[in-house]
mmCIF file of C-alpha atoms in Angstrom:
data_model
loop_
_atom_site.group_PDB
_atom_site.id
_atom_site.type_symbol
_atom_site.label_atom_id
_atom_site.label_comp_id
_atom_site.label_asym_id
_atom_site.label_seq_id
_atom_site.Cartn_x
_atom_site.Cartn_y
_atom_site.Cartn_z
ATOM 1 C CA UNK A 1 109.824 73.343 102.557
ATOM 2 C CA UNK A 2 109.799 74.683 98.707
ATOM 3 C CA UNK A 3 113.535 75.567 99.267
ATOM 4 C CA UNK A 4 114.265 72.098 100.461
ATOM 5 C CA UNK A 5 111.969 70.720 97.275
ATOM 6 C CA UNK A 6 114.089 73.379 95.025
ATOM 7 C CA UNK A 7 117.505 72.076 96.135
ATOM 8 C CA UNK A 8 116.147 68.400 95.847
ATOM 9 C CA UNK A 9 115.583 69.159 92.148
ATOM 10 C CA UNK A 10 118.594 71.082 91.328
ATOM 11 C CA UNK A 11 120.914 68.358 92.733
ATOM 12 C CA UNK A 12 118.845 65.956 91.077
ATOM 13 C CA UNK A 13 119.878 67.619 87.416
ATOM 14 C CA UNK A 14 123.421 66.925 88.044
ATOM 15 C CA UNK A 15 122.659 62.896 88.446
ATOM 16 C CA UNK A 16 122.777 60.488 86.239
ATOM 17 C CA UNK A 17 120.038 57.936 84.939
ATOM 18 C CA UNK A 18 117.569 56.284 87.231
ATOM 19 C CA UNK A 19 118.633 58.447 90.145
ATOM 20 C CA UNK A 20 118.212 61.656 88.687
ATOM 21 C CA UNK A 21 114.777 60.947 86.786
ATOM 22 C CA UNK A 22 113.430 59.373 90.341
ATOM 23 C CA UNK A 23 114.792 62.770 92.726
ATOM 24 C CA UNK A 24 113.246 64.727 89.631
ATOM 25 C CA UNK A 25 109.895 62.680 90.253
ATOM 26 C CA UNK A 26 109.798 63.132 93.579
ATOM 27 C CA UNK A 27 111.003 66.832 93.945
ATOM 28 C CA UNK A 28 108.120 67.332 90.881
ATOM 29 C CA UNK A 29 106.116 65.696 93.113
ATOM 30 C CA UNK A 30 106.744 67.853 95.918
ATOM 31 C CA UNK A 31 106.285 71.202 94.308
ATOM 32 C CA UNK A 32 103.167 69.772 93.012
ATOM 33 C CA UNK A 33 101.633 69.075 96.845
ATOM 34 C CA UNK A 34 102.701 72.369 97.762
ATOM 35 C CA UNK A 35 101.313 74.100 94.966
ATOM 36 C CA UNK A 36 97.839 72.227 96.307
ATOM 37 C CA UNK A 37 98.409 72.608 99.648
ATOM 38 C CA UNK A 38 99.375 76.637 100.039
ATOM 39 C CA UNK A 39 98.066 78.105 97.179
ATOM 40 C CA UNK A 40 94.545 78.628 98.389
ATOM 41 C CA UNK A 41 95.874 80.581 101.116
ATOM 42 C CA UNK A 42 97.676 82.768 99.013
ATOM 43 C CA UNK A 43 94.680 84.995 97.750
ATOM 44 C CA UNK A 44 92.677 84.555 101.104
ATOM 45 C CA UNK A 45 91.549 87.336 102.460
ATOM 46 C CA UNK A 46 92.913 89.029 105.773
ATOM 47 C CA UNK A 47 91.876 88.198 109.017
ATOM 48 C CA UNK A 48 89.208 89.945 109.080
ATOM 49 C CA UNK A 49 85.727 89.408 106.987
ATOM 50 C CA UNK A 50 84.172 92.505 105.666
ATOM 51 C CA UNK A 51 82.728 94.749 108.726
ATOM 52 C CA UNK A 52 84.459 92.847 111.230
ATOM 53 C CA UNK A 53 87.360 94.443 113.313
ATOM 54 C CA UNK A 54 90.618 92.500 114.239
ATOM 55 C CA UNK A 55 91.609 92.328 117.906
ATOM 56 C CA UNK A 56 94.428 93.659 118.693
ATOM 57 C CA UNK A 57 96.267 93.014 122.293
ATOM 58 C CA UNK A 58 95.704 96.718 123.497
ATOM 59 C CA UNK A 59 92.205 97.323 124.915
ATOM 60 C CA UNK A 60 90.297 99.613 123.027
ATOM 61 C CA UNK A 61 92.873 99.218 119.564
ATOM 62 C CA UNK A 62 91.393 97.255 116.766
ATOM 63 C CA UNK A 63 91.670 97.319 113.049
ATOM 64 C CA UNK A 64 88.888 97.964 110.947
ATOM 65 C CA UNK A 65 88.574 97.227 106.953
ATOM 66 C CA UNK A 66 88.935 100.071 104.785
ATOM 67 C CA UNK A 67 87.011 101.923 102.633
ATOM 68 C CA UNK A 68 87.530 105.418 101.000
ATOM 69 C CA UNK A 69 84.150 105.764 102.656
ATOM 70 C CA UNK A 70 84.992 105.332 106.086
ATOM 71 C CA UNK A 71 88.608 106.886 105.995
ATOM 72 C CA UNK A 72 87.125 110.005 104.601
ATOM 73 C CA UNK A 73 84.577 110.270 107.856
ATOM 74 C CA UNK A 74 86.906 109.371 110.155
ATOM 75 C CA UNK A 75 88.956 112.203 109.351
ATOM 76 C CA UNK A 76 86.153 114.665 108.973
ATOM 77 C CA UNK A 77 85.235 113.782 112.731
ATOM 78 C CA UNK A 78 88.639 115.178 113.359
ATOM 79 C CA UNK A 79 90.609 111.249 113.876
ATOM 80 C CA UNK A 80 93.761 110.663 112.887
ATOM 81 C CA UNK A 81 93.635 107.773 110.810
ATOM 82 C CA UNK A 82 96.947 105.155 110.521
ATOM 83 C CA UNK A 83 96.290 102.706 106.818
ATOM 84 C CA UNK A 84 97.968 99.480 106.582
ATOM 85 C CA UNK A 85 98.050 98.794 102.553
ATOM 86 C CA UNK A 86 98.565 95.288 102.392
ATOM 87 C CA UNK A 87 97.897 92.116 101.050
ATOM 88 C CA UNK A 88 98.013 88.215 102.222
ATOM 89 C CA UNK A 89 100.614 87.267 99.497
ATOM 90 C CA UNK A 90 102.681 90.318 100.798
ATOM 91 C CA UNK A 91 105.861 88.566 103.067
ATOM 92 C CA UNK A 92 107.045 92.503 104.379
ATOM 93 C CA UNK A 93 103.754 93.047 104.579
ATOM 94 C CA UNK A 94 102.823 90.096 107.126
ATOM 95 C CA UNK A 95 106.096 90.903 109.065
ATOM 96 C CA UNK A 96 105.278 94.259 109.672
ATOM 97 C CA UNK A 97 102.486 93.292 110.776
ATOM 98 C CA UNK A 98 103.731 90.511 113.235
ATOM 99 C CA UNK A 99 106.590 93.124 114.519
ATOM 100 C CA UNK A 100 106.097 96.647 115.004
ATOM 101 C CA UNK A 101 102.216 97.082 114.273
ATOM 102 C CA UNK A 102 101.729 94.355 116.829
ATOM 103 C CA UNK A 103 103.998 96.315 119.534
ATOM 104 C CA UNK A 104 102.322 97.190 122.566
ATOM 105 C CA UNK A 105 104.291 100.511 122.736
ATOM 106 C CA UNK A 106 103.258 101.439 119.524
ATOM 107 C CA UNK A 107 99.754 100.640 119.980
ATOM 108 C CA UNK A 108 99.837 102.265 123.147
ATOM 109 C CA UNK A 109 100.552 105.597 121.233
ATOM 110 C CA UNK A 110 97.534 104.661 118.551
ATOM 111 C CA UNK A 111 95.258 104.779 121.728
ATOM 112 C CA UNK A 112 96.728 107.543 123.447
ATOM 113 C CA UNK A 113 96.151 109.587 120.297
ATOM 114 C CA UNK A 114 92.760 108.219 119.572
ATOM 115 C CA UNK A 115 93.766 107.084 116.109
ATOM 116 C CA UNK A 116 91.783 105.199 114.138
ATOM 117 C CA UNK A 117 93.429 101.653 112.414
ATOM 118 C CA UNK A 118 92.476 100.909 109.098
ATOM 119 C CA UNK A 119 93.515 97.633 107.187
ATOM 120 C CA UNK A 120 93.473 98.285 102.989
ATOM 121 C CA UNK A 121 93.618 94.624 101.814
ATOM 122 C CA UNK A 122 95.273 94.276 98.191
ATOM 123 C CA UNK A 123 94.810 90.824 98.414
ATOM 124 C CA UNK A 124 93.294 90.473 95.656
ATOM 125 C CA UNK A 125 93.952 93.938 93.544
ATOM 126 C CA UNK A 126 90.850 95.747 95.073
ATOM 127 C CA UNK A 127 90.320 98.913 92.803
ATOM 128 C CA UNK A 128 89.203 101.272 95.421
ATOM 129 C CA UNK A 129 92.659 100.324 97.220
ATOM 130 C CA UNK A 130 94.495 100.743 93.765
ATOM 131 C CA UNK A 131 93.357 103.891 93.369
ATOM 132 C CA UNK A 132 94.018 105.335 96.851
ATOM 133 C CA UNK A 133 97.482 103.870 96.698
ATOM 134 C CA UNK A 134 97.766 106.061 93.323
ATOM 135 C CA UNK A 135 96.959 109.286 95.211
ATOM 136 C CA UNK A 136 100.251 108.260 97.235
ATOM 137 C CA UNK A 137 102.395 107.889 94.692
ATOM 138 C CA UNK A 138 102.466 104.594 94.554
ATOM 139 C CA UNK A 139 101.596 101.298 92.938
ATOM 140 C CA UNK A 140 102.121 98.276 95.303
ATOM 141 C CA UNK A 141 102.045 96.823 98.854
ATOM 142 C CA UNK A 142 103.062 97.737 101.495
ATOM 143 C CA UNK A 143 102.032 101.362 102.518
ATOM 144 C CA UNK A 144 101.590 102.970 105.613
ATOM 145 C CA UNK A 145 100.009 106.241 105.639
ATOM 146 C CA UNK A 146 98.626 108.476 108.689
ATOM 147 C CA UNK A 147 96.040 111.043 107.522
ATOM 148 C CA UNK A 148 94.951 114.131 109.446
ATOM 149 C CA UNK A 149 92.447 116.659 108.460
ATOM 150 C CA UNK A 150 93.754 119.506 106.788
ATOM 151 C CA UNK A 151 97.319 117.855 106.472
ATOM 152 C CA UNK A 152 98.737 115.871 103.315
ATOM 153 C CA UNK A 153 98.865 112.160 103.937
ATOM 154 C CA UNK A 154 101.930 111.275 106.133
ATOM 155 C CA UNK A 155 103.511 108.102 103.950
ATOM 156 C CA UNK A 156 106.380 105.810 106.200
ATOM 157 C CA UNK A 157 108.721 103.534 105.134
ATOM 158 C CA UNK A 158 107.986 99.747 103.465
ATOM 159 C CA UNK A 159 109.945 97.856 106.650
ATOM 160 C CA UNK A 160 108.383 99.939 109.363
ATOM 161 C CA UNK A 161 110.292 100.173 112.871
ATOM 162 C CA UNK A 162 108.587 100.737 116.337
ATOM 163 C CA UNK A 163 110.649 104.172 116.672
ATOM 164 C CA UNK A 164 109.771 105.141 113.195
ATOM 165 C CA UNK A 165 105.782 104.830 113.741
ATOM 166 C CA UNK A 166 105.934 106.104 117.243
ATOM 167 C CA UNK A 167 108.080 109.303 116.063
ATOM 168 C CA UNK A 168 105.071 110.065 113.253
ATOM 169 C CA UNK A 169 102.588 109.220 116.410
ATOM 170 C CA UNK A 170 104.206 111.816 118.220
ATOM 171 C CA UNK A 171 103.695 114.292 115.428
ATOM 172 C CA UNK A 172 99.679 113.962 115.764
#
């Protein structure tokens, strides 16, 4: 929809008189209602509200919010932990998410392994999650780290694939 709005206003410049000032009305218009109509959801929070888990379609696989907190005594107790840094307004981000954290072969291997799924939301520039994405190196969304006690953080790639997580899955 905004590209169609964008093109409607580009080919609207290279009009002439009432034509162009009416497409330039309308695509104005147009960016205007979508401005009002998506931008709420843009800083929304994830799925999830704080201390609620997010189903997952493997039995016994959910994600739980983060906290430094929690990550820290999940891998004292000896859990592998798998972090999804990411935020609503992030599109690689959101298809990770849909793709390869969402595969059942994948999350298969989370529950075989008994690791625990934590979901960092950046959504809205958290400062716990900006400082734990420091310690990695790193300064934006997304990040995907697996933590083990007694082992430096294990940091994948920004467009995960299902063979890339499972290989690091295997490692555990």
């Amino acid at each position: 929809m905004l590209l169609v709005v964008l093109a409607l206003l580009v080919w609207s410049l290279g009009l002439r008189g009432r034509s162009r000032a009416a497409l330039s009305v309308v695509s104005l218009a147009g960016l205007v209602w979508l401005g009002w109509a998506v931008g709420p959801n843009v800083t929304r929070l994830q799925e999830s509200t704080p201390g609620q888990a997010v189903a997952t379609s493997q039995a016994g696989v959910s994600w739980q919010p983060w906290s430094p907190e929690t990550q820290a005594a999940l891998v004292a107790e000896g859990r592998p932990v798998f972090v999804d840094f990411t935020a609503a307004w992030c599109v690689t981000c959101q298809y990770n998410k849909r793709t390869t954290l969402a595969d059942a072969a994948v999350l298969g291997d989370m529950a075989g392994k008994n690791v625990a799924l934590l979901r960092a939301d950046w959504t809205r520039r958290d400062p716990d999650v900006t400082a734990a994405l420091a310690t990695l190196g790193r300064n934006g969304v997304p990040v995907y780290a697996i933590y083990k006690n007694g082992q430096a953080p294990q940091v994948l790639s920004e467009v995960l694939s299902v063979e890339e997580v499972r290989a690091a899955l295997s490692r555990l």
